[in-house]
Amino acid sequence: MELCKDASVKMNDGHRIPVVGFGTYAPDTVPKSKCEEAVKVAIEVGYRHIDGAYFYENEEEVGRAIQEKIADGTVKREDIFYTGKLWSTFNAPEMVQSALKKSLKSLQFDYIDLYIIHTPLSLKPGDDLCPVDENGKLIFDNVDLCATWEAMEACKDAGLVKSIGVSNFNRRQLEMILNKPGLKYKPVCNQVECHPYLNQRKLLEFCKSKNIVLVAFSALGSHREERWVDQSTPLLLEDPVLNALAKKYSRSPALVALRYQLQRGVVVLAKSFTRKRIEDNFKVFDFQLTEEDMKAIDSLNQNLRYDLCQQFLDHPECPSICQTK
């Protein structure tokens, strides 16, 4: 597969998404100013796809970084592909557009390139992003995701977003949207945890059959934040197969893991807060894995989820519409 640093794929609505994106989630221990600086570095390096979310609570800093690189002539607004996400406390259809406008204001944007439903679960509306009861259990809201999707379609019709999609959806949840009576726009993408230990083969095949782009987060394993990640899980980038291939190509294990996704037709997100790693992760276009290499990485799959939030969606206590089994 021939790919260059400007490579993008056409989505089902005609818009294009760059195949490598820069993730902006940061643990609470990372100063927001560091995220702002990292976005500026990423744009200088060549990233044009910036992945953010209201839930990350740093859209103001991300927006400021983008605006600064526009102001200094590095890029124009139309050069940047920004992904935003509708957080789960705003899934009620009457709240969707106001939530989007909050993000637009923080980012200083007139429109968002791609807006996606962050998770298929809905939480109690309010100022608390993760509302819990007196026992520490999340408080859910009963929302019809098809109605949420109709509100997303209205945002597209209003010109506030160019493309709309979903995140953390399984096949059944995707089919619910695709089979919705009166569907106006199909989801253009499904952003999910995806890496060699969780290659999402069946979901990828389904998405391809419906012309839906699969976008991989946690493509390098995880950031190991304790509240979201089981600390007993193995470190992906220490895997012997990835390290052997890294040695073969004189590349890092991270680059091998990223290149693997690109050759599968998956859009991949990379995240770092250091200039060297931001630069290194973008050097994914100048080598190619063989078919044998790809099969070796495929064999690493063990359906291992690092993301505890996604594991929660599998739990019996989660509302039935969110269950991924």
Coordinates of C-alpha atoms in Angstrom, one line a residue:
M1 CA 0.0 0.0 0.0
E2 CA 1.5 3.3 -1.1
L3 CA 0.9 6.0 1.4
C4 CA 2.3 9.5 1.8
K5 CA 2.1 12.0 4.7
D6 CA -0.9 13.7 3.0
A7 CA -2.8 10.4 2.6
S8 CA -6.5 10.4 3.3
V9 CA -9.5 8.2 2.7
K10 CA -12.9 9.2 1.3
M11 CA -15.8 8.7 3.7
N12 CA -19.3 7.8 2.6
D13 CA -20.4 11.4 2.5
G14 CA -17.7 12.5 0.1
H15 CA -15.4 14.2 2.6
R16 CA -11.9 12.9 3.2
I17 CA -10.3 12.0 6.5
P18 CA -6.4 12.0 6.9
V19 CA -5.3 8.5 7.7
V20 CA -3.1 9.5 10.7
G21 CA -4.5 11.7 13.4
F22 CA -3.1 13.3 16.6
G23 CA -4.9 12.4 19.8
T24 CA -5.4 15.1 22.4
Y25 CA -6.6 13.1 25.5
A26 CA -4.4 13.8 28.5
P27 CA -4.6 12.4 32.1
D28 CA -5.3 14.9 34.8
T29 CA -1.7 14.8 35.8
V30 CA -0.7 16.4 32.4
P31 CA -1.0 20.3 32.5
K32 CA -3.4 21.5 29.8
S33 CA -0.7 23.9 28.6
K34 CA 1.4 20.8 27.7
C35 CA -1.4 19.5 25.5
E36 CA -1.7 22.9 23.8
E37 CA 2.0 22.9 23.0
A38 CA 1.9 19.3 21.8
V39 CA -0.9 20.2 19.3
K40 CA 1.3 23.1 17.9
V41 CA 4.2 20.7 17.5
A42 CA 2.0 18.1 15.8
I43 CA 0.8 20.6 13.3
E44 CA 4.4 21.8 12.7
V45 CA 5.4 18.1 12.1
G46 CA 2.7 17.6 9.6
Y47 CA -0.4 16.2 11.3
R48 CA -3.6 17.7 9.9
H49 CA -6.1 15.4 11.6
I50 CA -6.6 16.5 15.3
D51 CA -8.8 14.3 17.4
G52 CA -10.4 15.9 20.4
A53 CA -13.5 15.7 22.6
Y54 CA -15.6 17.8 25.1
F55 CA -14.9 15.1 27.7
Y56 CA -11.1 15.8 27.5
E57 CA -11.8 19.2 29.0
N58 CA -9.0 20.8 26.9
E59 CA -10.8 22.0 23.7
E60 CA -10.0 25.6 24.6
E61 CA -6.3 24.8 24.7
V62 CA -6.5 22.7 21.5
G63 CA -8.4 25.4 19.7
R64 CA -5.9 28.0 20.8
A65 CA -3.0 25.9 19.5
I66 CA -4.8 25.5 16.1
Q67 CA -5.7 29.2 15.9
E68 CA -2.0 30.1 16.6
K69 CA -0.8 27.9 13.8
I70 CA -3.4 29.4 11.5
A71 CA -2.3 32.9 12.5
D72 CA 1.4 32.3 11.9
G73 CA 0.7 30.9 8.4
T74 CA 1.6 27.3 9.1
V75 CA -1.9 26.1 8.0
K76 CA -5.3 27.4 7.0
R77 CA -8.5 26.3 8.7
E78 CA -9.5 24.2 5.8
D79 CA -6.2 22.3 6.1
I80 CA -7.1 21.0 9.6
F81 CA -9.5 18.1 10.0
Y82 CA -10.8 18.3 13.6
T83 CA -12.8 15.5 15.2
G84 CA -15.1 16.4 18.2
K85 CA -17.3 14.2 20.3
L86 CA -20.7 14.5 21.8
W87 CA -20.3 13.5 25.5
S88 CA -22.7 11.0 27.1
T89 CA -24.4 13.6 29.3
F90 CA -25.6 15.4 26.2
N91 CA -27.2 12.5 24.3
A92 CA -30.7 13.7 24.8
P93 CA -31.7 15.1 21.3
E94 CA -32.6 18.5 22.6
M95 CA -29.1 18.9 24.0
V96 CA -27.0 17.8 21.1
Q97 CA -26.7 21.1 19.2
S98 CA -26.1 23.2 22.4
A99 CA -23.3 20.8 23.3
L100 CA -21.8 21.1 19.9
K101 CA -21.9 24.9 20.1
K102 CA -20.0 24.8 23.4
S103 CA -17.2 23.0 21.6
L104 CA -17.3 25.4 18.7
K105 CA -17.0 28.3 21.1
S106 CA -14.1 26.7 22.9
L107 CA -12.3 25.9 19.7
Q108 CA -13.1 29.3 18.1
F109 CA -14.4 27.4 15.0
D110 CA -17.4 28.0 12.8
Y111 CA -17.7 24.3 12.1
I112 CA -16.3 20.9 13.1
D113 CA -15.1 18.6 10.4
L114 CA -16.3 15.4 12.1
Y115 CA -18.6 15.1 15.1
I116 CA -19.2 11.7 16.7
I117 CA -21.3 10.2 19.5
H118 CA -18.6 9.5 22.1
T119 CA -20.2 6.3 23.6
P120 CA -23.5 4.4 23.1
L121 CA -24.4 4.9 26.7
S122 CA -26.2 7.9 28.0
L123 CA -25.6 9.5 31.4
K124 CA -27.7 11.8 33.6
P125 CA -27.5 15.4 32.2
G126 CA -25.8 18.0 34.3
D127 CA -22.4 19.6 35.1
D128 CA -20.8 16.4 36.3
L129 CA -19.3 14.5 33.3
C130 CA -19.5 11.2 35.2
P131 CA -22.5 11.5 37.5
V132 CA -22.6 8.8 40.3
D133 CA -25.0 7.9 43.0
E134 CA -24.3 7.6 46.8
N135 CA -22.8 4.1 46.1
G136 CA -20.4 5.5 43.4
K137 CA -22.3 3.9 40.5
L138 CA -22.9 5.8 37.3
I139 CA -26.3 7.3 36.9
F140 CA -27.7 6.5 33.4
D141 CA -30.2 8.4 31.3
N142 CA -32.8 6.6 29.1
V143 CA -32.2 8.0 25.6
D144 CA -33.1 6.6 22.2
L145 CA -29.8 6.8 20.3
C146 CA -31.8 6.9 17.0
A147 CA -33.2 10.3 18.3
T148 CA -29.7 11.4 19.2
W149 CA -28.6 10.5 15.6
E150 CA -31.5 12.6 14.1
A151 CA -30.2 15.5 16.2
M152 CA -26.7 14.9 14.8
E153 CA -28.1 14.9 11.3
A154 CA -29.8 18.3 12.0
C155 CA -26.3 19.6 13.1
K156 CA -25.0 18.6 9.7
D157 CA -27.9 20.2 7.9
A158 CA -27.3 23.4 9.8
G159 CA -23.7 23.5 8.6
L160 CA -22.2 23.2 12.1
V161 CA -20.5 19.9 11.2
K162 CA -19.3 18.5 7.9
S163 CA -19.5 14.8 8.8
I164 CA -21.1 12.8 11.6
G165 CA -20.2 9.4 13.0
V166 CA -20.0 7.3 16.2
S167 CA -17.5 5.9 18.7
N168 CA -17.4 2.7 20.8
F169 CA -20.3 1.2 18.9
N170 CA -20.5 -2.5 18.2
R171 CA -22.1 -4.1 15.1
R172 CA -25.6 -4.3 16.7
Q173 CA -25.5 -0.6 17.6
L174 CA -24.3 0.4 14.2
E175 CA -27.1 -1.7 12.6
M176 CA -29.7 0.1 14.8
I177 CA -28.6 3.4 13.3
L178 CA -28.2 2.0 9.7
N179 CA -31.7 0.4 9.8
K180 CA -33.4 3.5 11.4
P181 CA -36.5 4.5 9.5
G182 CA -35.9 7.8 7.7
L183 CA -32.1 7.6 8.0
K184 CA -30.7 10.7 6.2
Y185 CA -27.0 10.2 6.7
K186 CA -25.0 7.1 7.5
P187 CA -22.3 7.3 10.2
V188 CA -19.0 8.0 8.3
C189 CA -16.9 6.3 10.9
N190 CA -16.7 4.2 14.1
Q191 CA -13.9 5.1 16.4
V192 CA -12.9 2.2 18.7
E193 CA -10.1 0.8 20.7
C194 CA -8.0 -1.2 18.2
H195 CA -4.4 -2.5 18.3
P196 CA -2.6 -5.8 17.7
Y197 CA -3.9 -7.3 20.9
L198 CA -7.5 -6.3 19.9
N199 CA -7.5 -6.1 16.2
Q200 CA -11.3 -5.8 15.8
R201 CA -11.3 -8.0 12.7
K202 CA -15.0 -8.8 12.6
L203 CA -16.0 -5.2 13.3
L204 CA -13.6 -4.0 10.7
E205 CA -15.0 -6.3 8.1
F206 CA -18.6 -5.2 8.9
C207 CA -17.6 -1.5 8.7
K208 CA -15.9 -2.0 5.4
S209 CA -19.0 -3.7 4.1
K210 CA -21.1 -0.7 5.0
N211 CA -18.5 1.9 3.8
I212 CA -17.9 3.1 7.3
V213 CA -14.3 4.0 8.2
L214 CA -12.9 2.3 11.3
V215 CA -10.7 4.7 13.4
A216 CA -8.3 3.2 15.9
F217 CA -7.7 4.8 19.3
S218 CA -5.2 3.3 21.8
A219 CA -3.4 2.0 18.7
L220 CA -0.2 1.7 20.7
G221 CA -1.7 -0.1 23.6
S222 CA -2.6 2.6 26.2
H223 CA -1.5 5.5 28.3
R224 CA -1.7 3.3 31.4
E225 CA -3.8 5.8 33.4
E226 CA -4.9 3.8 36.5
R227 CA -8.6 4.9 36.5
W228 CA -9.1 3.7 32.9
V229 CA -6.6 0.9 32.4
D230 CA -6.0 -2.5 34.2
Q231 CA -2.4 -2.2 35.4
S232 CA -2.0 -6.0 35.1
T233 CA -2.3 -6.0 31.4
P234 CA 0.8 -6.6 29.2
L235 CA 2.6 -3.7 27.5
L236 CA 1.9 -3.9 23.8
L237 CA 5.1 -2.2 22.8
E238 CA 7.1 -4.8 24.6
D239 CA 5.7 -7.6 22.5
P240 CA 8.5 -9.8 21.0
V241 CA 6.9 -10.0 17.5
L242 CA 6.5 -6.2 17.3
N243 CA 10.1 -5.7 18.5
A244 CA 11.4 -8.3 16.0
L245 CA 9.7 -6.5 13.2
A246 CA 10.9 -3.1 14.5
K247 CA 14.5 -4.5 14.4
K248 CA 13.9 -5.8 10.8
Y249 CA 12.8 -2.4 9.5
S250 CA 15.0 -0.3 11.8
R251 CA 11.9 1.3 13.2
S252 CA 10.2 1.5 16.6
P253 CA 7.6 -1.0 17.7
A254 CA 5.2 1.9 17.8
L255 CA 5.7 2.6 14.1
V256 CA 5.2 -1.1 13.3
A257 CA 1.9 -1.0 15.2
L258 CA 0.7 2.1 13.4
R259 CA 1.8 0.9 10.0
Y260 CA -0.1 -2.3 10.6
Q261 CA -3.4 -0.4 11.0
L262 CA -2.8 1.7 7.9
Q263 CA -2.3 -1.3 5.7
R264 CA -5.5 -2.8 7.0
G265 CA -7.4 0.3 5.8
V266 CA -7.8 1.7 9.4
V267 CA -7.4 5.4 10.2
V268 CA -5.1 5.5 13.2
L269 CA -4.6 8.0 16.1
A270 CA -1.3 8.6 17.7
K271 CA -0.7 10.5 20.9
S272 CA 2.3 11.9 22.7
F273 CA 3.4 15.0 24.6
T274 CA 7.1 15.0 23.6
R275 CA 8.4 16.4 20.4
K276 CA 10.6 13.5 19.5
R277 CA 7.8 10.9 19.8
I278 CA 5.3 13.2 18.0
E279 CA 7.9 13.4 15.1
D280 CA 8.7 9.7 15.2
N281 CA 5.1 8.6 15.1
F282 CA 4.6 10.5 11.9
K283 CA 7.4 8.6 10.1
V284 CA 5.0 5.8 9.3
F285 CA 4.8 6.4 5.6
D286 CA 8.3 5.5 4.4
F287 CA 8.2 1.7 4.9
Q288 CA 5.9 -1.2 4.2
L289 CA 5.1 -4.4 6.0
T290 CA 5.0 -7.6 4.0
E291 CA 2.0 -9.9 3.9
E292 CA 3.9 -12.3 6.2
D293 CA 4.5 -9.5 8.6
M294 CA 0.8 -8.6 8.7
K295 CA -0.2 -12.2 9.4
A296 CA 2.3 -12.3 12.2
I297 CA 0.8 -9.2 13.8
D298 CA -2.7 -10.6 13.2
S299 CA -1.8 -13.6 15.2
L300 CA -1.2 -11.5 18.3
N301 CA -4.9 -10.8 18.7
Q302 CA -6.2 -11.9 22.1
N303 CA -9.3 -9.6 22.3
L304 CA -7.6 -7.7 25.1
R305 CA -9.2 -4.4 26.0
Y306 CA -7.1 -1.8 27.8
D307 CA -9.9 0.7 28.1
L308 CA -11.9 0.0 31.3
C309 CA -14.7 2.2 30.0
Q310 CA -15.1 -0.1 27.1
Q311 CA -15.0 -3.1 29.4
F312 CA -17.8 -1.5 31.3
L313 CA -20.0 -1.5 28.2
D314 CA -19.7 -5.3 28.3
H315 CA -20.9 -5.5 31.9
P316 CA -24.4 -6.9 32.6
E317 CA -25.3 -3.8 34.8
C318 CA -24.9 -1.6 31.7
P319 CA -28.2 -0.7 29.9
S320 CA -28.9 -3.4 27.3
I321 CA -28.5 -1.0 24.4
C322 CA -24.9 -0.5 25.3
Q323 CA -23.9 -4.1 25.8
T324 CA -21.3 -5.2 23.2
K325 CA -22.0 -8.9 23.3

